[in-house]
GROMACS .gro file of N, CA and C in nm:
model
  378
    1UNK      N    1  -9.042  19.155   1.040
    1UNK     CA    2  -9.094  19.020   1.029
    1UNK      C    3  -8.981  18.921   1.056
    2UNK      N    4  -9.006  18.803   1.149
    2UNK     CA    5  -8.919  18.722   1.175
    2UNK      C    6  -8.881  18.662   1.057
    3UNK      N    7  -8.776  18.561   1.066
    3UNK     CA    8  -8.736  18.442   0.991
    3UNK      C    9  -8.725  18.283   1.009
    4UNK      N   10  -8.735  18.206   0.995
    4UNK     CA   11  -8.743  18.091   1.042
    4UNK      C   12  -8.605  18.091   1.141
    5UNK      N   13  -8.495  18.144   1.057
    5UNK     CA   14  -8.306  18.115   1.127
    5UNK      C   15  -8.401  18.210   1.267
    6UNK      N   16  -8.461  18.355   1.232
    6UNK     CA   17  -8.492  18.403   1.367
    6UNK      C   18  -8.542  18.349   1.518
    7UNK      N   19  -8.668  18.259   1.426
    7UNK     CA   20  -8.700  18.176   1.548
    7UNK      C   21  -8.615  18.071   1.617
    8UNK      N   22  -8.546  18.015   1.507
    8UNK     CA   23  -8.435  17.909   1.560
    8UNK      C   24  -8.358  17.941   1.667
    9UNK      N   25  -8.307  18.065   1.594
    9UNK     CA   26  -8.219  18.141   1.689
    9UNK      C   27  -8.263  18.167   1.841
   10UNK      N   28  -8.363  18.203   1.874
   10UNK     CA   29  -8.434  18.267   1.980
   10UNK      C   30  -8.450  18.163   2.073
   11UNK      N   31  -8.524  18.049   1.994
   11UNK     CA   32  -8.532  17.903   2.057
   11UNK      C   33  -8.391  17.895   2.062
   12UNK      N   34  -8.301  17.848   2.059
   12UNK     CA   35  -8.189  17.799   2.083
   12UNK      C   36  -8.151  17.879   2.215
   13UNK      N   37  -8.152  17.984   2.259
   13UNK     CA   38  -8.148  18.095   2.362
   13UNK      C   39  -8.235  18.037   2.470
   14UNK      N   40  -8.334  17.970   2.453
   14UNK     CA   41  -8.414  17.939   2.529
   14UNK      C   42  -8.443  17.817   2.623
   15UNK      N   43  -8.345  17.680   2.487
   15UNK     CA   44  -8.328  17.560   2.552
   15UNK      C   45  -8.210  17.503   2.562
   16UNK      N   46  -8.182  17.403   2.649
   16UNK     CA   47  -8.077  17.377   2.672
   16UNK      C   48  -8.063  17.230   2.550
   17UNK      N   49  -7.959  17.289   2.504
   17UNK     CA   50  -7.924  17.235   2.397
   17UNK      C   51  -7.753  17.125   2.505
   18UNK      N   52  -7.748  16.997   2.418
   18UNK     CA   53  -7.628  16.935   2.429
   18UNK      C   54  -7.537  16.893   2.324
   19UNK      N   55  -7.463  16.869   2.380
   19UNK     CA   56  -7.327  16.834   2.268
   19UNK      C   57  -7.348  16.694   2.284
   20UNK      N   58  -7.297  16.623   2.105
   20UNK     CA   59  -7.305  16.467   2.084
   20UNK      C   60  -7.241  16.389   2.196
   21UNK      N   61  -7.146  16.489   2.238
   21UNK     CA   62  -7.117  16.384   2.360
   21UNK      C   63  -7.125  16.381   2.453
   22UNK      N   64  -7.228  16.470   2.553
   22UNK     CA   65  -7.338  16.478   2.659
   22UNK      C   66  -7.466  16.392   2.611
   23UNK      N   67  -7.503  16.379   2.550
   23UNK     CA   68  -7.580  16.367   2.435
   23UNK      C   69  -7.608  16.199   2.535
   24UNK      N   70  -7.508  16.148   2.499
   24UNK     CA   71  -7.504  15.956   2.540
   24UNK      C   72  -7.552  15.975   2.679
   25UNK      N   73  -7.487  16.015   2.742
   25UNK     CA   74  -7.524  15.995   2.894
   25UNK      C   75  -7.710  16.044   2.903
   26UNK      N   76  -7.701  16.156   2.884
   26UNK     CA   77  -7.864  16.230   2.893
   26UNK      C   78  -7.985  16.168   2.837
   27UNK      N   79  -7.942  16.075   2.645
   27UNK     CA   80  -7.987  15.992   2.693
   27UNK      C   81  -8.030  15.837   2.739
   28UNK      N   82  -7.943  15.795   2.811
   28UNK     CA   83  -7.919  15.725   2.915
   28UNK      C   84  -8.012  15.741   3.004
   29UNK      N   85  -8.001  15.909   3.036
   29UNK     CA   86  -8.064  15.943   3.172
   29UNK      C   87  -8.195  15.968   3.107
   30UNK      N   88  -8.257  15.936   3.027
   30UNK     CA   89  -8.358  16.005   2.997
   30UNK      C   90  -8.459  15.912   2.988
   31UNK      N   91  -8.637  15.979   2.982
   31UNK     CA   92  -8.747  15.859   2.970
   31UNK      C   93  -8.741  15.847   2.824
   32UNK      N   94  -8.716  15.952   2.774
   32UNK     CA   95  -8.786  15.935   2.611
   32UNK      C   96  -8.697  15.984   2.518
   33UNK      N   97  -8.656  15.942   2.424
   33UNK     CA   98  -8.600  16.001   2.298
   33UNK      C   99  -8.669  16.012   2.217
   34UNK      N  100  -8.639  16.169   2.155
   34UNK     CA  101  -8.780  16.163   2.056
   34UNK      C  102  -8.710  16.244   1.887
   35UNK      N  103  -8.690  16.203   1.824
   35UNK     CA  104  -8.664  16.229   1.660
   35UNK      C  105  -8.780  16.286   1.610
   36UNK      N  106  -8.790  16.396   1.594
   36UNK     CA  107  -8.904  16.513   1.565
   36UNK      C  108  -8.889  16.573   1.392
   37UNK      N  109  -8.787  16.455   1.320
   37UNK     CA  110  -8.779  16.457   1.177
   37UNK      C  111  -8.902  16.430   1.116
   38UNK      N  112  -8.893  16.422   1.003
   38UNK     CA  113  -9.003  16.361   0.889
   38UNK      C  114  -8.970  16.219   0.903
   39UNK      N  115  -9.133  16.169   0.869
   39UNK     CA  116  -9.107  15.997   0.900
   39UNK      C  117  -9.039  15.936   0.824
   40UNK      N  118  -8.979  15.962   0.683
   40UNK     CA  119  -8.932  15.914   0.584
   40UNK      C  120  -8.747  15.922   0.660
   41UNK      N  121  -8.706  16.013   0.656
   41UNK     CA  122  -8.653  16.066   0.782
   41UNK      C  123  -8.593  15.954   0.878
   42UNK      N  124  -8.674  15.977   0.943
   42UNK     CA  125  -8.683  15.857   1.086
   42UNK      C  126  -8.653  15.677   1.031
   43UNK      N  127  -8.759  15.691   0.915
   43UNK     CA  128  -8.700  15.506   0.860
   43UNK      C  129  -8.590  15.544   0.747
   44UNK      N  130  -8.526  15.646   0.765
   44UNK     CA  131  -8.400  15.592   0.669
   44UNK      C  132  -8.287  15.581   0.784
   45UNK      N  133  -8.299  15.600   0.885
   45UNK     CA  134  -8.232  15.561   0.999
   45UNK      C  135  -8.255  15.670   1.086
   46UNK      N  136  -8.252  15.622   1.213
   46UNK     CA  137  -8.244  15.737   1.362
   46UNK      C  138  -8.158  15.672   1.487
   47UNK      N  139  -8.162  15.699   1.558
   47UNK     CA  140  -8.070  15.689   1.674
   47UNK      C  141  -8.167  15.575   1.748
   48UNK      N  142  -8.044  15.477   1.803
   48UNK     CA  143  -8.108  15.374   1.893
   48UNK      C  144  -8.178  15.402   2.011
   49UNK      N  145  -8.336  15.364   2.048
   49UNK     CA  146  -8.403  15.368   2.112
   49UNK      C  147  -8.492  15.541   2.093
   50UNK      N  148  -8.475  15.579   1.983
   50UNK     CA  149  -8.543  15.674   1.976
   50UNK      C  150  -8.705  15.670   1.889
   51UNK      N  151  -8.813  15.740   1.955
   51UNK     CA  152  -8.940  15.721   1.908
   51UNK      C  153  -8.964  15.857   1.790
   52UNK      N  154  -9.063  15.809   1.704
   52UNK     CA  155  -9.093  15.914   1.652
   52UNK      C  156  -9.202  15.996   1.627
   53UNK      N  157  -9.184  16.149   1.649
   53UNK     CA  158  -9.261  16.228   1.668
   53UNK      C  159  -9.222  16.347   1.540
   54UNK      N  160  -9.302  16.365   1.422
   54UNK     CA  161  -9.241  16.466   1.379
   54UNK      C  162  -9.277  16.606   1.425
   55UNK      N  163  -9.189  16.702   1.424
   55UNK     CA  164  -9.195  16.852   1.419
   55UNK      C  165  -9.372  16.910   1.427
   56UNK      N  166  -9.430  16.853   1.313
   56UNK     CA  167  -9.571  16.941   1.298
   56UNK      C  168  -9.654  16.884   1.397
   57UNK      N  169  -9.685  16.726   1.454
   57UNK     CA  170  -9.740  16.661   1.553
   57UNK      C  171  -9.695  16.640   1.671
   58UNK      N  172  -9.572  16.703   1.710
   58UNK     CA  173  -9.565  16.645   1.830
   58UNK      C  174  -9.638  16.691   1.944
   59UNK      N  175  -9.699  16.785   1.944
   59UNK     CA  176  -9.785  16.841   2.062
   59UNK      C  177  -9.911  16.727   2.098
   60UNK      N  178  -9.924  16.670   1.937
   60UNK     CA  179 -10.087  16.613   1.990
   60UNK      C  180  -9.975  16.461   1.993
   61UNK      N  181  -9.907  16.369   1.967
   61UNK     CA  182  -9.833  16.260   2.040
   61UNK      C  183  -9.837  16.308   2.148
   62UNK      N  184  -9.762  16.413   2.226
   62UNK     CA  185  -9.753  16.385   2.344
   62UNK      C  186  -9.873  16.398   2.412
   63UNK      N  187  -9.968  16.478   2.362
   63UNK     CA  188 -10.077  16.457   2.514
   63UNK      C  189 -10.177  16.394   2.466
   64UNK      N  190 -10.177  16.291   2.359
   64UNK     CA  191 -10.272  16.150   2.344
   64UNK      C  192 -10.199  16.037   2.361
   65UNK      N  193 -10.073  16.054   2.427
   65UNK     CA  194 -10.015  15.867   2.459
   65UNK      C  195 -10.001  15.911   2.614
   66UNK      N  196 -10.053  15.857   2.709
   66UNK     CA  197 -10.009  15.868   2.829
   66UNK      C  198  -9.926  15.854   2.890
   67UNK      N  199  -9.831  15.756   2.878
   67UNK     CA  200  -9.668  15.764   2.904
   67UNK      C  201  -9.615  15.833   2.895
   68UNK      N  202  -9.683  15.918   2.768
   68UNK     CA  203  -9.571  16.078   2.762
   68UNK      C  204  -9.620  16.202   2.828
   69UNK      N  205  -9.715  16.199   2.902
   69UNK     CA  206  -9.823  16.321   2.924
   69UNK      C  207  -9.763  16.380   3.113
   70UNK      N  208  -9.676  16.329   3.153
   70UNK     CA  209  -9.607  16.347   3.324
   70UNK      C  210  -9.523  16.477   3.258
   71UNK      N  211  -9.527  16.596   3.298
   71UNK     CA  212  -9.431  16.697   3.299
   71UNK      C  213  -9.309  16.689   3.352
   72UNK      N  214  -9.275  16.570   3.405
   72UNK     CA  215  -9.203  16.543   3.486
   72UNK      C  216  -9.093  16.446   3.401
   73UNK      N  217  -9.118  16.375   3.296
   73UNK     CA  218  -9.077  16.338   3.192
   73UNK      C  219  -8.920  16.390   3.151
   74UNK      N  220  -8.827  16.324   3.182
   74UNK     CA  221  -8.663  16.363   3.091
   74UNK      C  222  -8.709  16.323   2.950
   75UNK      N  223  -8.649  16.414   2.877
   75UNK     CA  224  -8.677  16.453   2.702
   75UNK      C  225  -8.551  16.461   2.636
   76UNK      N  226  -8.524  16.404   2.599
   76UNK     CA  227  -8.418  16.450   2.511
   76UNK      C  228  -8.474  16.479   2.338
   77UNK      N  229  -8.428  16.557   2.232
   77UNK     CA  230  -8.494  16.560   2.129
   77UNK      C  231  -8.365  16.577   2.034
   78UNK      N  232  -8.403  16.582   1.889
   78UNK     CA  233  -8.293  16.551   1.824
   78UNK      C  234  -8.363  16.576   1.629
   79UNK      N  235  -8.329  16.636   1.562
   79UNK     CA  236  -8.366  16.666   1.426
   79UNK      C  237  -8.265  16.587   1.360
   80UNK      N  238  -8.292  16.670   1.226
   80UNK     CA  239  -8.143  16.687   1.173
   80UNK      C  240  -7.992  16.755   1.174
   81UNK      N  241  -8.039  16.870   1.238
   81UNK     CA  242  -7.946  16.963   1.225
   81UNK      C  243  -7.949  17.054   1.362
   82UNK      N  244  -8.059  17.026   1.441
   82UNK     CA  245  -8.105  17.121   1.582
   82UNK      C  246  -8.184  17.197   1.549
   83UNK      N  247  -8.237  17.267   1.434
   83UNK     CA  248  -8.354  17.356   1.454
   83UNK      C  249  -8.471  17.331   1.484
   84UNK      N  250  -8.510  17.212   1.401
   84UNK     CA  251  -8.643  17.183   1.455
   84UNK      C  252  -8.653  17.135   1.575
   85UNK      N  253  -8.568  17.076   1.653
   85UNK     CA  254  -8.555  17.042   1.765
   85UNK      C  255  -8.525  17.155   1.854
   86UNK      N  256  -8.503  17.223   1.835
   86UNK     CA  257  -8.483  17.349   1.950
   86UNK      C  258  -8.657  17.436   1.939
   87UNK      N  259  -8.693  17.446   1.833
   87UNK     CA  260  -8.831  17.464   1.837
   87UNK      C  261  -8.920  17.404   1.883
   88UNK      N  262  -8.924  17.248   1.883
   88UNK     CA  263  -8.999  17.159   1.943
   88UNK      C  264  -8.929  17.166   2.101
   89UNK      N  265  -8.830  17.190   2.174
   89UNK     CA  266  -8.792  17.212   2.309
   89UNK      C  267  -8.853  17.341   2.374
   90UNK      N  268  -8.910  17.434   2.288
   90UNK     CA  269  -8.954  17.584   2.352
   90UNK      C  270  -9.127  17.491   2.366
   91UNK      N  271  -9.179  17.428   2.246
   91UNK     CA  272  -9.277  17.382   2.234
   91UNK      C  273  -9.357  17.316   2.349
   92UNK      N  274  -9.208  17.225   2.412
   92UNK     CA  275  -9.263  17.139   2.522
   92UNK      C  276  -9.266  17.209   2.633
   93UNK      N  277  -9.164  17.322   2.645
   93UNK     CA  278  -9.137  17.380   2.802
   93UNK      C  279  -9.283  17.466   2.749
   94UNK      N  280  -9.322  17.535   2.672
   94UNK     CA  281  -9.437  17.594   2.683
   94UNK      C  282  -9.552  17.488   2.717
   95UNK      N  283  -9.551  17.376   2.668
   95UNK     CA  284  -9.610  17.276   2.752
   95UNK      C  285  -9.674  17.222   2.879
   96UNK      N  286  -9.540  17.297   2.979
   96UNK     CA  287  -9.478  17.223   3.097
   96UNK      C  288  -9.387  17.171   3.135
   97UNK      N  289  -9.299  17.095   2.987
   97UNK     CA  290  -9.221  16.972   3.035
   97UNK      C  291  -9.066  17.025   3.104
   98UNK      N  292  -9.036  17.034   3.210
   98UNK     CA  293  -8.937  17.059   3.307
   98UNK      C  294  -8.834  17.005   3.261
   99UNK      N  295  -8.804  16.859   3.194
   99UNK     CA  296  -8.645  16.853   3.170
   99UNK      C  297  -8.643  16.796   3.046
  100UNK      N  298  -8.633  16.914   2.953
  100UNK     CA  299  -8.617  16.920   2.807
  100UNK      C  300  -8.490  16.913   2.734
  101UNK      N  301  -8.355  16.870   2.691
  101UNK     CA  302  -8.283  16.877   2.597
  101UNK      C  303  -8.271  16.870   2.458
  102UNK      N  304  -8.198  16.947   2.400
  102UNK     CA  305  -8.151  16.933   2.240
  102UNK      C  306  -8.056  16.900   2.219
  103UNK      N  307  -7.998  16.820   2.149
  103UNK     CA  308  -7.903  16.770   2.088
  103UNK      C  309  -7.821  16.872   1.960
  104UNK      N  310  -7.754  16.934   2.011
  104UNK     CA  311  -7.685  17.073   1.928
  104UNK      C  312  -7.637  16.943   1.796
  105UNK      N  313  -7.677  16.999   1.686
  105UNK     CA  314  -7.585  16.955   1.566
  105UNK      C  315  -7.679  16.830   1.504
  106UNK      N  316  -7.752  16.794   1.590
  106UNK     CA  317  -7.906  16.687   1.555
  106UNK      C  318  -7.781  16.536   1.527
  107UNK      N  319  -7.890  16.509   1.408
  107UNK     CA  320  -7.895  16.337   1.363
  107UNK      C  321  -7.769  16.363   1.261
  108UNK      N  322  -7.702  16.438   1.236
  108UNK     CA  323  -7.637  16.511   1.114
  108UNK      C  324  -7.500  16.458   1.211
  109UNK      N  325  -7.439  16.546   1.331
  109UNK     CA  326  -7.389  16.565   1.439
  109UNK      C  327  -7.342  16.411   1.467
  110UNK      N  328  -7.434  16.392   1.552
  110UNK     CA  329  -7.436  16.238   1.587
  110UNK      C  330  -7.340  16.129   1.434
  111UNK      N  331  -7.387  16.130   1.340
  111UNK     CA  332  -7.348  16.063   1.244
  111UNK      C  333  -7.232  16.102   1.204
  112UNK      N  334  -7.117  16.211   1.161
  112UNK     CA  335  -7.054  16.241   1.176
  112UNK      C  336  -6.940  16.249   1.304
  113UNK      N  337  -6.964  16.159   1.407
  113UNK     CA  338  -6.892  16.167   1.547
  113UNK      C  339  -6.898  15.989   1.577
  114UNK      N  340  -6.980  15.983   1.451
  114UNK     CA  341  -6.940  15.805   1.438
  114UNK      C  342  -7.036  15.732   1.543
  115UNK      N  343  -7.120  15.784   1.612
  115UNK     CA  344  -7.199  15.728   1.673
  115UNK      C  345  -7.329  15.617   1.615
  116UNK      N  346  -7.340  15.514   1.677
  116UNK     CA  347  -7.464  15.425   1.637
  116UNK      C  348  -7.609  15.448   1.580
  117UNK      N  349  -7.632  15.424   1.431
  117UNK     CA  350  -7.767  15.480   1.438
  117UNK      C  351  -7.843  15.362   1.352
  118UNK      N  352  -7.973  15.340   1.375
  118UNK     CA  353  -8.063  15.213   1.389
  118UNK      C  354  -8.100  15.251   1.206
  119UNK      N  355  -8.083  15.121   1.137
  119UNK     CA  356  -8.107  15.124   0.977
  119UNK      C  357  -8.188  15.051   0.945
  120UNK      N  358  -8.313  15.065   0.907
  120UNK     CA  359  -8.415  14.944   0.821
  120UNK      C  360  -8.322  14.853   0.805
  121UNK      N  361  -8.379  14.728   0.799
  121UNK     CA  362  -8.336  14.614   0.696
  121UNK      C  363  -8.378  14.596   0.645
  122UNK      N  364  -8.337  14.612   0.492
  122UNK     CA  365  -8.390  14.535   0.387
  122UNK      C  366  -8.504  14.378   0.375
  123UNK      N  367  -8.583  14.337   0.364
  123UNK     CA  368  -8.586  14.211   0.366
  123UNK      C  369  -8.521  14.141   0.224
  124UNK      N  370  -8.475  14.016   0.244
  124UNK     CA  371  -8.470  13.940   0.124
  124UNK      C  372  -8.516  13.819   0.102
  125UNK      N  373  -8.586  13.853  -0.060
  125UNK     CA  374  -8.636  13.772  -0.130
  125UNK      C  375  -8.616  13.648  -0.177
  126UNK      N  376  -8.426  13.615  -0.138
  126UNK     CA  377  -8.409  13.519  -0.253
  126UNK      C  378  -8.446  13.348  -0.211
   0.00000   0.00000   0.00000
């Protein structure tokens, strides 16, 4: 019987994963950034210009918004840590989607390498 690390593992074998600092350029080069965390997750901060899709939904986001539905689509994706994101990258190429990346080391990675990441604001009351 597999393990979750199993599947991770396997997926990771499967997609092309990047380093935080390929990471900027790709996406740059890319249509979509997508944070495939939990939404709680996502509003305690995520990476600039990134949309959100968590892990358990992203199959039905992508093929009920039409912007995202071109196989043809640059992807970049991004968790916390890369697993769920390397699972959601086997997810999409089983999909179709032709140019899929992961972000090795996730939102964890990124934050630790000092890179920019987008924070609620508070509102204030006074």
């Amino acid at each position: 019987m597999k393990t979750a690390h199993d599947l991770v593992t396997a997926a990771k074998a499967r997609v092309q994963e990047i380093s935080v600092d390929q990471a900027e350029q790709a996406i740059r080069a890319a249509d979509v950034l997508i944070d495939v965390r939990e939404a709680d997750e996502y509003q305690a901060g995520h990476l600039p210009g990134a949309i959100h899709a968590s892990r358990g939904l992203l199959e039905f986001k992508l093929s009920s918004t039409p912007a995202l539905t071109s196989r043809d689509l640059k992807v970049v994706l991004y968790c916390k840590t890369s697993g769920r994101a390397a699972l959601a990258a086997c997810a999409l190429q089983d999909m179709g989607y032709l140019q899929v990346q992961s972000i090795a080391g996730g939102f964890d990675a990124w934050v630790a390498a000092g890179k920019p990441v987008v924070k609620p604001v508070t509102p204030s009351f006074e």
